[in-house]
Amino acid sequence: MTETLRRTPLHDEHEAAGARMVPFAGYAMPIQYSGIRAEHQAVREAAGIFDVSHMGEFIVQGSEALDLVQHVVTNDASKLEEGQAQYALLPREDGTLLDDLIVYRRPGGFMLVVNAANRQKDFAWIERQARGFDVELSDRSDETGLIALQGPRAQEILARVTEADLDAIAYYRSADGEVQDRPVLISRTGYTGEDGFELYLGANDASLVWRALVEAGAEDGLLPAGLGARDSLRLEVGYALYGNDIDESRTAYEAGLGWTVKLGKGEFVGRDALAAQKEEGAEVKLTGFRLSERGFPRPGYPVRLDGREVGAVTSGVLSPTLGVGIGLTYLPVESTEPGTELEVVIRGKAVPARVERPPFYREGSIRR
Amino acid sequence: MSNIPDGLRYSQEHEYLKPAEEDNVFYIGITDYAQGELGDVVFVELPGVGDSFDAGAVFGTIEAVKAVSELYCPATGEVLEVNEELDANPGLVNSDPYGEGWMVKLRLDSEPEGLMDAGEYASHVGE
């Protein structure tokens, strides 16, 4: 591991817990602690705690904050009430994706939560777009810690260390509160298909809150969970990962994320290109598949339709919960009907699979 | 520190050779160090009984959550038995690599060459 990797404010907690650290988006991040399968299962059955402090947080304030957010993202931020959050995309003029993000309506403005790997690129882009708007834009990523507490027992565990009324926080809503007497933005969001919270807090408070949660959840089977489990959990519910499933070569419609594009909200970056693609229809679409035989469909493995190679697996895993290989790939739209037969070539062997519309795992505790 | 028992022989590719009850027959599997590096094993693809392999040949693959690796036969011989238990319970490779996590039983055709003893293997993996 090189010296240039950045560390999250929870780095010492990971080292103390014996995590295996790997480079990810320029940070040293825990890929696993006790084992990916055990961590995955803990989140499905009890709870897991993740350090996602590498994510980027931008604050947009000023009299035209809403106008700027509306200008740069695909979703309609004017619909957000204070504390409410929304999944959205950051498109370029041609409709391709710079990033995906979460937009929070905050007192006096917005918070945009972006992928760590895209943070500098996104901030520079938004700054450029902000010319002529009366806004103040700041990158708070380095001062902000982010802890995800996910799983059916997440609320019970969090309730032991906060006075906040958690029942009052609905799905994709957030509230300012205190955890262990530290100020925390408590958000009922996540990336696992389970109920749970994401806690935005000062970097200096991250360790204290992390330890309190680990201690409070021990009796419930809470485990610290790394990037490995995070990846298999999100894939079981079919969430796209920027860098794997979506990138600057794809548009919202190709990614199956057309529901985040509100063409009727008024002008925004990429609107014309997206409107045209919606009209014509995308040629390919990000599609789920399930292997019909045993196999582990890893990213990059070729995908065939009628014996002809049409693409590659963008994300794939042997689902720890379902015990079968599942994944995502781009297919011609005419071949995306559930049940359509395809093949994934696993080290030279064509393994049969069928198109399936995610989520692959539907029993999660998520509160919609 | 991983477990490297005495009395076994080890290959550069982290397979071991452990004497079985019969003469000239050995259990083959991957070392504790190797399973630790791989992480959770999700399945193991093994050869058929009666297949023969030269030393260094690929005799199977091991799928872990993070990566897939090939299994290299540490000696030349014929497969007498495969551990079918791994089909249902691949995690045995992680929990008991030298015991219930064995992979194949091999009858050697000739004395194995170029293998390490426990001490040499320990330095090979830097322990």
GROMACS .gro file of N, CA, C and O in nm, chain A residues 1 12 17 31-32 64 83 102 130 157 177 180 184 197 215 226 268 277 291 302 309-310 317 349:
model
   96
    1MET      N    1   0.086  -0.119   0.000
    1MET     CA    2   0.000   0.000   0.000
    1MET      C    3   0.090   0.125   0.000
    1MET      O    4   0.185   0.133   0.077
   12ASP      N    5  -0.807   0.424   1.242
   12ASP     CA    6  -0.754   0.353   1.359
   12ASP      C    7  -0.850   0.246   1.409
   12ASP      O    8  -0.807   0.143   1.460
   17ALA      N    9  -0.953  -0.329   1.470
   17ALA     CA   10  -1.046  -0.441   1.451
   17ALA      C   11  -0.987  -0.549   1.360
   17ALA      O   12  -1.052  -0.648   1.331
   31ILE      N   13  -1.176  -0.380   0.336
   31ILE     CA   14  -1.256  -0.466   0.247
   31ILE      C   15  -1.329  -0.570   0.329
   31ILE      O   16  -1.439  -0.612   0.294
   32GLN      N   17  -1.269  -0.612   0.440
   32GLN     CA   18  -1.338  -0.707   0.527
   32GLN      C   19  -1.276  -0.704   0.666
   32GLN      O   20  -1.163  -0.661   0.685
   64GLU      N   21  -2.971   3.133  -0.481
   64GLU     CA   22  -3.003   3.052  -0.599
   64GLU      C   23  -2.954   2.908  -0.588
   64GLU      O   24  -2.925   2.841  -0.689
   83GLY      N   25  -3.488   1.829   0.494
   83GLY     CA   26  -3.454   1.699   0.553
   83GLY      C   27  -3.474   1.583   0.458
   83GLY      O   28  -3.425   1.473   0.483
  102ILE      N   29  -2.670   1.161  -0.400
  102ILE     CA   30  -2.788   1.184  -0.318
  102ILE      C   31  -2.795   1.334  -0.290
  102ILE      O   32  -2.696   1.396  -0.252
  130ALA      N   33  -2.171   2.672  -1.185
  130ALA     CA   34  -2.227   2.767  -1.089
  130ALA      C   35  -2.204   2.913  -1.128
  130ALA      O   36  -2.256   3.003  -1.064
  157ILE      N   37  -3.055  -0.053   1.768
  157ILE     CA   38  -2.918  -0.026   1.814
  157ILE      C   39  -2.895   0.124   1.824
  157ILE      O   40  -2.845   0.175   1.925
  177GLY      N   41  -2.975   1.556   1.484
  177GLY     CA   42  -2.990   1.507   1.620
  177GLY      C   43  -2.854   1.495   1.686
  177GLY      O   44  -2.756   1.551   1.637
  180GLN      N   45  -2.450   1.024   2.117
  180GLN     CA   46  -2.344   1.039   2.217
  180GLN      C   47  -2.310   1.188   2.235
  180GLN      O   48  -2.193   1.224   2.245
  184VAL      N   49  -2.518   1.509   1.478
  184VAL     CA   50  -2.519   1.411   1.370
  184VAL      C   51  -2.641   1.436   1.282
  184VAL      O   52  -2.750   1.463   1.333
  197PHE      N   53  -2.958   0.342   0.871
  197PHE     CA   54  -2.930   0.485   0.876
  197PHE      C   55  -2.791   0.515   0.823
  197PHE      O   56  -2.702   0.431   0.829
  215GLU      N   57  -2.040  -0.104   2.036
  215GLU     CA   58  -2.067  -0.156   2.170
  215GLU      C   59  -2.217  -0.179   2.189
  215GLU      O   60  -2.259  -0.284   2.239
  226GLY      N   61  -1.719  -0.446   0.565
  226GLY     CA   62  -1.631  -0.376   0.472
  226GLY      C   63  -1.689  -0.361   0.332
  226GLY      O   64  -1.807  -0.391   0.307
  268PHE      N   65  -3.204   2.188  -1.769
  268PHE     CA   66  -3.089   2.140  -1.692
  268PHE      C   67  -2.984   2.085  -1.788
  268PHE      O   68  -3.014   2.055  -1.904
  277GLN      N   69  -3.290   1.102  -2.640
  277GLN     CA   70  -3.272   0.958  -2.622
  277GLN      C   71  -3.401   0.892  -2.571
  277GLN      O   72  -3.433   0.781  -2.610
  291LEU      N   73  -2.769  -1.679  -1.296
  291LEU     CA   74  -2.715  -1.801  -1.358
  291LEU      C   75  -2.808  -1.918  -1.328
  291LEU      O   76  -2.863  -1.930  -1.219
  302PRO      N   77  -1.733  -1.230  -2.042
  302PRO     CA   78  -1.816  -1.204  -2.160
  302PRO      C   79  -1.960  -1.255  -2.144
  302PRO      O   80  -1.984  -1.354  -2.074
  309GLU      N   81  -2.125  -1.280  -2.876
  309GLU     CA   82  -2.085  -1.197  -2.763
  309GLU      C   83  -2.146  -1.057  -2.777
  309GLU      O   84  -2.130  -0.992  -2.879
  310VAL      N   85  -2.218  -1.012  -2.675
  310VAL     CA   86  -2.285  -0.882  -2.683
  310VAL      C   87  -2.237  -0.785  -2.576
  310VAL      O   88  -2.275  -0.668  -2.576
  317VAL      N   89  -2.174  -1.150  -0.866
  317VAL     CA   90  -2.136  -1.210  -0.739
  317VAL      C   91  -2.208  -1.343  -0.726
  317VAL      O   92  -2.311  -1.366  -0.790
  349LYS      N   93  -1.597  -2.136  -2.030
  349LYS     CA   94  -1.715  -2.221  -2.029
  349LYS      C   95  -1.841  -2.134  -2.030
  349LYS      O   96  -1.856  -2.044  -1.946
   0.00000   0.00000   0.00000
